[in-house]
PDB file of C-alpha atoms in Angstrom:
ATOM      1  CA  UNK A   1       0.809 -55.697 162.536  1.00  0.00           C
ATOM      2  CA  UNK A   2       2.816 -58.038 160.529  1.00  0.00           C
ATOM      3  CA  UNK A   3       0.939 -60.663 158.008  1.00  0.00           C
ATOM      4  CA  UNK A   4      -2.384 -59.951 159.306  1.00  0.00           C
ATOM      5  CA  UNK A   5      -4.650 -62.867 158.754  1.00  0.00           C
ATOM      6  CA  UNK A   6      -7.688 -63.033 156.784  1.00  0.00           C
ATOM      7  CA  UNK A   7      -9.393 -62.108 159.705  1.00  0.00           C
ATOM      8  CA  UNK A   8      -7.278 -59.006 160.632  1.00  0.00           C
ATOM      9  CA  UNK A   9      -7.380 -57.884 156.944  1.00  0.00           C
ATOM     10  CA  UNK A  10     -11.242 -57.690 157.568  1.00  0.00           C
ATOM     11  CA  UNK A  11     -11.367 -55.336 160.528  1.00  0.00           C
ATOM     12  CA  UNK A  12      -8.621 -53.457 158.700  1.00  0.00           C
ATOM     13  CA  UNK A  13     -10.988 -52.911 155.884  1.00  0.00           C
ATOM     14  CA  UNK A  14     -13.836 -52.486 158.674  1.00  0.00           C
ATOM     15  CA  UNK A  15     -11.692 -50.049 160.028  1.00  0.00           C
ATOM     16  CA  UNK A  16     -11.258 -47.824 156.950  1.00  0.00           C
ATOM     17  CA  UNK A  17     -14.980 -47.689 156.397  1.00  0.00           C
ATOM     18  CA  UNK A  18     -15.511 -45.733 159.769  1.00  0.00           C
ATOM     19  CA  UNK A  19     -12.379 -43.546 158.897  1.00  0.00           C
ATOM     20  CA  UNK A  20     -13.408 -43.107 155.656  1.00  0.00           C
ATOM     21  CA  UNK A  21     -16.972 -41.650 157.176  1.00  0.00           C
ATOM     22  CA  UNK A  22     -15.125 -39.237 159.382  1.00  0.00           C
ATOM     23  CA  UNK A  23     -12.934 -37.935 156.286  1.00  0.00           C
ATOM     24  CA  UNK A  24     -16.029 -37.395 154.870  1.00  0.00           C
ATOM     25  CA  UNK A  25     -17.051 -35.178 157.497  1.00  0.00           C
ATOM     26  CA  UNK A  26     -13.705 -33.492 157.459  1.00  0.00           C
ATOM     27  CA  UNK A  27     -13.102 -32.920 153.599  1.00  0.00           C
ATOM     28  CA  UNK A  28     -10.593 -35.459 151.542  1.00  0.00           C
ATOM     29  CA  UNK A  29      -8.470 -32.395 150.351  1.00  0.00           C
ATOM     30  CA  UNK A  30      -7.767 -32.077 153.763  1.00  0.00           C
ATOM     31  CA  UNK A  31      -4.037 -33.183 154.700  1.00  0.00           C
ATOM     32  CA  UNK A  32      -3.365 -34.909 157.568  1.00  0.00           C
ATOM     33  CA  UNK A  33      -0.832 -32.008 158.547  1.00  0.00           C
ATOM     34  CA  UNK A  34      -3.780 -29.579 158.265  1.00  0.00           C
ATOM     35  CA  UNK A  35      -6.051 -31.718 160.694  1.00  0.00           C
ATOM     36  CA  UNK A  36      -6.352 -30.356 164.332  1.00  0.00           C
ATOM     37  CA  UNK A  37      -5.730 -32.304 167.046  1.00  0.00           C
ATOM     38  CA  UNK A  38      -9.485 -33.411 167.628  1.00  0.00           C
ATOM     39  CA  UNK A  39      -9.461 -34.465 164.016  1.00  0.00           C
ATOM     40  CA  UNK A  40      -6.276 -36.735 164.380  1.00  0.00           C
ATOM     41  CA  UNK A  41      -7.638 -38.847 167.208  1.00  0.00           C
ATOM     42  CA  UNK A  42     -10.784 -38.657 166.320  1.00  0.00           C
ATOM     43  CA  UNK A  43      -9.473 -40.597 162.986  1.00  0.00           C
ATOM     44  CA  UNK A  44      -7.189 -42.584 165.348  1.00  0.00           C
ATOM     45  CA  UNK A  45     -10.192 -43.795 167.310  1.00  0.00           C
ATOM     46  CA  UNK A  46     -12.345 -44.710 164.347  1.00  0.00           C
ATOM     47  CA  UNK A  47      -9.430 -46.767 163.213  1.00  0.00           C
ATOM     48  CA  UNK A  48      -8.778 -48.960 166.358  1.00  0.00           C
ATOM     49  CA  UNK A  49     -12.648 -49.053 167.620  1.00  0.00           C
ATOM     50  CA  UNK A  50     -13.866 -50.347 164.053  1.00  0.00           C
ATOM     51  CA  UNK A  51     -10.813 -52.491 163.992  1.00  0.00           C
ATOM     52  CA  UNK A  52     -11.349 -53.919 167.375  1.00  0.00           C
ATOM     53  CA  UNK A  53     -15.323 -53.790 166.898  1.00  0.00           C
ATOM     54  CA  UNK A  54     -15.074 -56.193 163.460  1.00  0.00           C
ATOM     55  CA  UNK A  55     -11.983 -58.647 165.454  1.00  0.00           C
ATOM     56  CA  UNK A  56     -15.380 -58.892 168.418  1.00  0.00           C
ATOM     57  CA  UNK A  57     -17.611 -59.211 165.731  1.00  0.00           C
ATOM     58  CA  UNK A  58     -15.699 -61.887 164.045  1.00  0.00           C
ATOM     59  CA  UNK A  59     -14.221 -64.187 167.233  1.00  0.00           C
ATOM     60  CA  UNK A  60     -15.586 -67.381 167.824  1.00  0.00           C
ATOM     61  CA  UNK A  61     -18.252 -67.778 170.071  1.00  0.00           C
ATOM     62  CA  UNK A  62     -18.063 -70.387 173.026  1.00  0.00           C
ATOM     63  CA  UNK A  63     -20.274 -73.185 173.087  1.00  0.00           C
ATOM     64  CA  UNK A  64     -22.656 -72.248 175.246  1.00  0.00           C
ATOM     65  CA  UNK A  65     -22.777 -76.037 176.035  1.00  0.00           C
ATOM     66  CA  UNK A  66     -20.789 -76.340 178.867  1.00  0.00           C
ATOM     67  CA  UNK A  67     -19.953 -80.611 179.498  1.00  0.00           C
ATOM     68  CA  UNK A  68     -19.585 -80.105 183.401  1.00  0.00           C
TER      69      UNK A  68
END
């Protein structure tokens, strides 16, 4: 992603919160090298579901007013 907006920058930081959780679970100390494969896309899947969970979250909704 290059320049994220302020609304990208968001779910980014939404996104660490539910990676951070899972590195709880795992242990900080923990490098990445060390993790098992589970582990790595299980911290690749918290990344891009909270990311695309918070861009949802965030979108504008449509008027549910429709003029026709």
């Amino acid at each position: 992603m290059i320049d994220p907006d302020e609304r990208e920058q968001a779910a980014l930081r939404a996104a660490l919160k539910n990676m951070a959780e899972l590195m709880a679970e795992i242990g900080w100390t923990t490098r990445f090298a060390d993790l098992s494969e589970a582990q790595a896309l299980a911290l690749a899947t918290a990344a891009v579901d909270g990311f695309q969970e918070a861009m949802m979250a965030s979108a504008p909704r449509p008027d549910p007013e429709v003029p026709f």
